Short mmCIF file of C-alpha atoms in Angstrom, two decimals:
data_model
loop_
_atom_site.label_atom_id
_atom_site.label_comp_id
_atom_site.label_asym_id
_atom_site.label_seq_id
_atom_site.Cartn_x
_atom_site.Cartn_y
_atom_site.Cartn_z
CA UNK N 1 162.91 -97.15 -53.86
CA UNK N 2 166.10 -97.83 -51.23
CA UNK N 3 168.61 -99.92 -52.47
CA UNK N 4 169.50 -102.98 -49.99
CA UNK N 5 173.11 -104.34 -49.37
CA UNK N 6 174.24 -107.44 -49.78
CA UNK N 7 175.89 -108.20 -46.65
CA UNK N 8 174.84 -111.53 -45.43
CA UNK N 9 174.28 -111.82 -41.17
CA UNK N 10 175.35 -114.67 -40.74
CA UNK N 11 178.16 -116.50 -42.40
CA UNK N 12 176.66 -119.66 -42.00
CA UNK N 13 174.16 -118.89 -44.22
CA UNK N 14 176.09 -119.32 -47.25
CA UNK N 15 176.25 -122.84 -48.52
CA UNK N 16 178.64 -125.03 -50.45
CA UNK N 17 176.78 -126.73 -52.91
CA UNK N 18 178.16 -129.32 -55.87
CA UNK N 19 177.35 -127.55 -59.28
CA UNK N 20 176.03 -129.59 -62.03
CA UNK N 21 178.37 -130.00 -65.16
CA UNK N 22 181.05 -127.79 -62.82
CA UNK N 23 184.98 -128.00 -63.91
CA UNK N 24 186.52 -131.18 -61.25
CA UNK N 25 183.50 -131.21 -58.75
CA UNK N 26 184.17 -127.94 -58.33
CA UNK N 27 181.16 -126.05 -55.97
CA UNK N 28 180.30 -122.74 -55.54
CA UNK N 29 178.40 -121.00 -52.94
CA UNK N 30 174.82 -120.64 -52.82
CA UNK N 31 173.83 -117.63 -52.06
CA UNK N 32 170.51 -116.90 -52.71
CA UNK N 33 167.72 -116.19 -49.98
CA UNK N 34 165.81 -119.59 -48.43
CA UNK N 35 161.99 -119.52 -47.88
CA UNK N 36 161.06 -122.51 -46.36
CA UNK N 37 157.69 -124.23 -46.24
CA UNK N 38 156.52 -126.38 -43.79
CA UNK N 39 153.01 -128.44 -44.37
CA UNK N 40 151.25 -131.59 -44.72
CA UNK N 41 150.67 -132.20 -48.02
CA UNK N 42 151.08 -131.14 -51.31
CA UNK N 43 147.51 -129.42 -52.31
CA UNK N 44 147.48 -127.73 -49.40
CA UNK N 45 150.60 -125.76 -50.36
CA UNK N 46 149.38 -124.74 -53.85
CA UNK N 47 146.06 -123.78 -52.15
CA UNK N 48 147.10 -121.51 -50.21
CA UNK N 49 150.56 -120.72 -51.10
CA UNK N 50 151.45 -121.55 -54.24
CA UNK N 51 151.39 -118.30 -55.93
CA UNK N 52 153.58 -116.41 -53.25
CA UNK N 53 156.06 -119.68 -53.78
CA UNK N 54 156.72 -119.24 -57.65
CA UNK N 55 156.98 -115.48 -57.13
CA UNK N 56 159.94 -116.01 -54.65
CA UNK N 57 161.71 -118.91 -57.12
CA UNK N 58 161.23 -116.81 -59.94
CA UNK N 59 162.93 -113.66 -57.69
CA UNK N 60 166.01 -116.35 -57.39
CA UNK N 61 165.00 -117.40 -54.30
CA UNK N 62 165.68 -120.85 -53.09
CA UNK N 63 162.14 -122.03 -52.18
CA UNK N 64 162.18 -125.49 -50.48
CA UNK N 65 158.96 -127.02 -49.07
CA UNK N 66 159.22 -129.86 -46.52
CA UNK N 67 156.23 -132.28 -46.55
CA UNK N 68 154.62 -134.57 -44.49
CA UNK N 69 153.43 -136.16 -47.44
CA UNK N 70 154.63 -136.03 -51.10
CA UNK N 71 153.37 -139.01 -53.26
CA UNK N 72 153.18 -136.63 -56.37
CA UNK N 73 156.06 -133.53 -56.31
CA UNK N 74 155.19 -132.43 -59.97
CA UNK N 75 152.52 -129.49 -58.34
CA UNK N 76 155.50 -128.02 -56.61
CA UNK N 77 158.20 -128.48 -59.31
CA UNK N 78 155.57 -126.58 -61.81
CA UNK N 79 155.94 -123.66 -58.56
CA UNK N 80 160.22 -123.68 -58.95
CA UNK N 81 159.92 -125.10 -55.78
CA UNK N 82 161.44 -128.43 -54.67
CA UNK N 83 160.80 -130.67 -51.38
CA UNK N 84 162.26 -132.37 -48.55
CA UNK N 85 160.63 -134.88 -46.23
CA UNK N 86 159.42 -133.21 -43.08
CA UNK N 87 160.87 -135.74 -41.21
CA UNK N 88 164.40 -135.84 -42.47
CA UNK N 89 164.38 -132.00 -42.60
CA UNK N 90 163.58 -132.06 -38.61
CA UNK N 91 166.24 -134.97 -38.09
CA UNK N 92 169.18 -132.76 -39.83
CA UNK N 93 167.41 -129.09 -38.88
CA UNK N 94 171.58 -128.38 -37.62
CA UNK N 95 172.58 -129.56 -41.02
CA UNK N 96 170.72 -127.03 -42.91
CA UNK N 97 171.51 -123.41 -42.95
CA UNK N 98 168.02 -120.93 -41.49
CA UNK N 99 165.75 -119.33 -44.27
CA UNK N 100 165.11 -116.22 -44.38
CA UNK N 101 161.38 -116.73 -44.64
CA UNK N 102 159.25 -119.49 -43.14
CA UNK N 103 156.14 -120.15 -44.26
CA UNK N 104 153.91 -122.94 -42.12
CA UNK N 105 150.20 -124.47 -42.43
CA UNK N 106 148.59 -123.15 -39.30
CA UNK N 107 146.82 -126.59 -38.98
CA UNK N 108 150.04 -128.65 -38.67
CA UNK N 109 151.09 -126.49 -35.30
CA UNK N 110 148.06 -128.01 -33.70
CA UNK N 111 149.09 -131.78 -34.53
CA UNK N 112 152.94 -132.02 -34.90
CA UNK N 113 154.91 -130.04 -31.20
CA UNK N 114 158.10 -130.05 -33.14
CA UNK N 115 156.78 -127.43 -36.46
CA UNK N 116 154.65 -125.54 -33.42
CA UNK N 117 158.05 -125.78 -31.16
CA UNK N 118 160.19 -124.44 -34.15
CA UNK N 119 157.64 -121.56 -35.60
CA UNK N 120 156.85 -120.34 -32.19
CA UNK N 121 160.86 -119.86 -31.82
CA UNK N 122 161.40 -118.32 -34.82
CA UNK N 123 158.13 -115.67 -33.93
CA UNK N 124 159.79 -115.13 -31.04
CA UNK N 125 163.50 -114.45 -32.18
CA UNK N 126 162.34 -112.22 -34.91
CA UNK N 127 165.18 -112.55 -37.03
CA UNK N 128 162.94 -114.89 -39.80
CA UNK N 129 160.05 -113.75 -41.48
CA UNK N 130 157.24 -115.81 -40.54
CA UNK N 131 153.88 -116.78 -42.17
CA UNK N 132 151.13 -119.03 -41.50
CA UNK N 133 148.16 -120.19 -43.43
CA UNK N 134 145.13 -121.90 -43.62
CA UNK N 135 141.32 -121.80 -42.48
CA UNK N 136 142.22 -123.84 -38.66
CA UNK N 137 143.75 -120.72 -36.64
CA UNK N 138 145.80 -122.61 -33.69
CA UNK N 139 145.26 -121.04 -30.19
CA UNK N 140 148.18 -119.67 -28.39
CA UNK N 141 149.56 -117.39 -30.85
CA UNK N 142 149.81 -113.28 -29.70
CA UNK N 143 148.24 -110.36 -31.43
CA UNK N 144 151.49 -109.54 -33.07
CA UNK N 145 150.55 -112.13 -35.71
CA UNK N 146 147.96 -110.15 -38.17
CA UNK N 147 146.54 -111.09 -41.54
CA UNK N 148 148.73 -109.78 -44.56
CA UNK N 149 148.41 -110.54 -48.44
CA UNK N 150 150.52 -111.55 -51.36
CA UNK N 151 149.23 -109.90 -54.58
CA UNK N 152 149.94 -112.37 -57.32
CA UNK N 153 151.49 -111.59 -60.62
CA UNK N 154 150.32 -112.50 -63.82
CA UNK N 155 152.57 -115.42 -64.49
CA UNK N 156 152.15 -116.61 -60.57
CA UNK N 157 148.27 -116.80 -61.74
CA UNK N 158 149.11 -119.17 -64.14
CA UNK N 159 151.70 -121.39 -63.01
CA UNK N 160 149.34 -121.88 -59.61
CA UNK N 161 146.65 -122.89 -62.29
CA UNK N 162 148.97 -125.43 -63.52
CA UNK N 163 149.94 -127.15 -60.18
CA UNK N 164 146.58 -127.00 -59.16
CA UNK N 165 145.52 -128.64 -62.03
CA UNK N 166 148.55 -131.42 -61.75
CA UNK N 167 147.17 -131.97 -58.21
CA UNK N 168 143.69 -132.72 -59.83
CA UNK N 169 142.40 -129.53 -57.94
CA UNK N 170 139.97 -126.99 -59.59
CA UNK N 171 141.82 -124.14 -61.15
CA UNK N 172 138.58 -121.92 -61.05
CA UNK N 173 139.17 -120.17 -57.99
CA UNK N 174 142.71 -118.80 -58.74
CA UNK N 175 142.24 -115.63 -56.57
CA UNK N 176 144.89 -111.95 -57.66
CA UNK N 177 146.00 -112.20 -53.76
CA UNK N 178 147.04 -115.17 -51.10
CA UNK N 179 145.96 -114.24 -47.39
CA UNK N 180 148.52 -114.99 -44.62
CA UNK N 181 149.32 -113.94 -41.12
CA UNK N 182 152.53 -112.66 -40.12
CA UNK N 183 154.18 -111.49 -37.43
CA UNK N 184 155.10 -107.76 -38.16
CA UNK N 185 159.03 -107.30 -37.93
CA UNK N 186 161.02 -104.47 -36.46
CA UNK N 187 163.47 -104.68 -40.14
CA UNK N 188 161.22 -105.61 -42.86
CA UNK N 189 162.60 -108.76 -44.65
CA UNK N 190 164.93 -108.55 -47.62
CA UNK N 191 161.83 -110.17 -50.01
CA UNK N 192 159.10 -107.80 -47.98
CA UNK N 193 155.87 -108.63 -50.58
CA UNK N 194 153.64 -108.95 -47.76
CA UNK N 195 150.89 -106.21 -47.35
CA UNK N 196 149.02 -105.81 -44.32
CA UNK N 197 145.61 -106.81 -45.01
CA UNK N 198 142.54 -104.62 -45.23
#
């Protein structure tokens, strides 16, 4: 196994962040790698990607999911994974340092131009690792985009159990691997978990 360095691209990636309980408001920066998640509603996410989501937080990653809708957060807290309005996320998008991941239901390119606008863009910079999910495959999309698979680990297994049973969802179909397509990248990304699919 290669050892990565640390050495982040892009300076504005850090961010300052308050600290909890921190000696005179003191903040520190935030370092840690951003996947972000982009989708309707809350089930859909621990469907299809919950397992690959509390993998990454429980990596250290910074795993924020921005929602359409998001009566009931507790599925996604149970993930390590906290949320955003979609709507205030898109309003402040220069506020907001870039993830390193992005992670999108497929079906909300097809009904919202901004996510489509912003995930084409980022498949065509390159620079973020991007996935898609979902059983509605939008049109438009090149062949560079191929299935690839998260294997699960044990405790992933469980904890998507758990938020699929807080989202009053059955928990029997809790699969060992999550099914995405990505769009293979010249530099795999720093969290590279993705397999291609067989």
């Amino acid at each position: 196994m290669v050892a990565q360095s640390f050495d982040p691209p892009d300076v504005g990636l850090q961010v300052i962040r308050g600290v909890a309980g921190s000696r005179h408001g003191a903040a520190e920066l935030d370092m840690r790698y951003r996947l972000d998640v982009v989708a309707a509603d809350v089930v859909d996410v621990v469907k299809f990607a919950g397992g690959r989501l509390f993998d990454r937080a429980m990596a250290g990653w910074d795993v924020t999911v921005l929602l359409v809708d998001h009566p009931d957060e507790r599925p996604l807290q149970i993930l390590g994974a906290h949320t955003i309005d979609l709507e205030y996320a898109l309003a402040s998008v220069g506020d907001r340092p870039p993830p390193q991941t992005l992670a999108a239901a497929a079906d909300l390119l097809g009904c919202d131009s901004r996510v489509r606008q912003g995930v084409v863009q980022a498949l065509d910079q390159g620079a973020i690792e991007v996935t898609l999910w979902g059983e509605a495959w939008p049109g438009g999309l090149d062949d560079s985009v191929g299935l690839v698979q998260h294997q699960l680990s044990a405790a992933a297994q469980a904890f998507k159990a758990q938020a699929l049973a807080a989202a009053a969802m059955p928990v029997d179909s809790i699969g060992l691997i999550e099914t995405f397509r990505s769009k293979v990248m010249a530099c795999p990304s720093v969290g590279a978990d993705l397999i291609p699919a067989s």
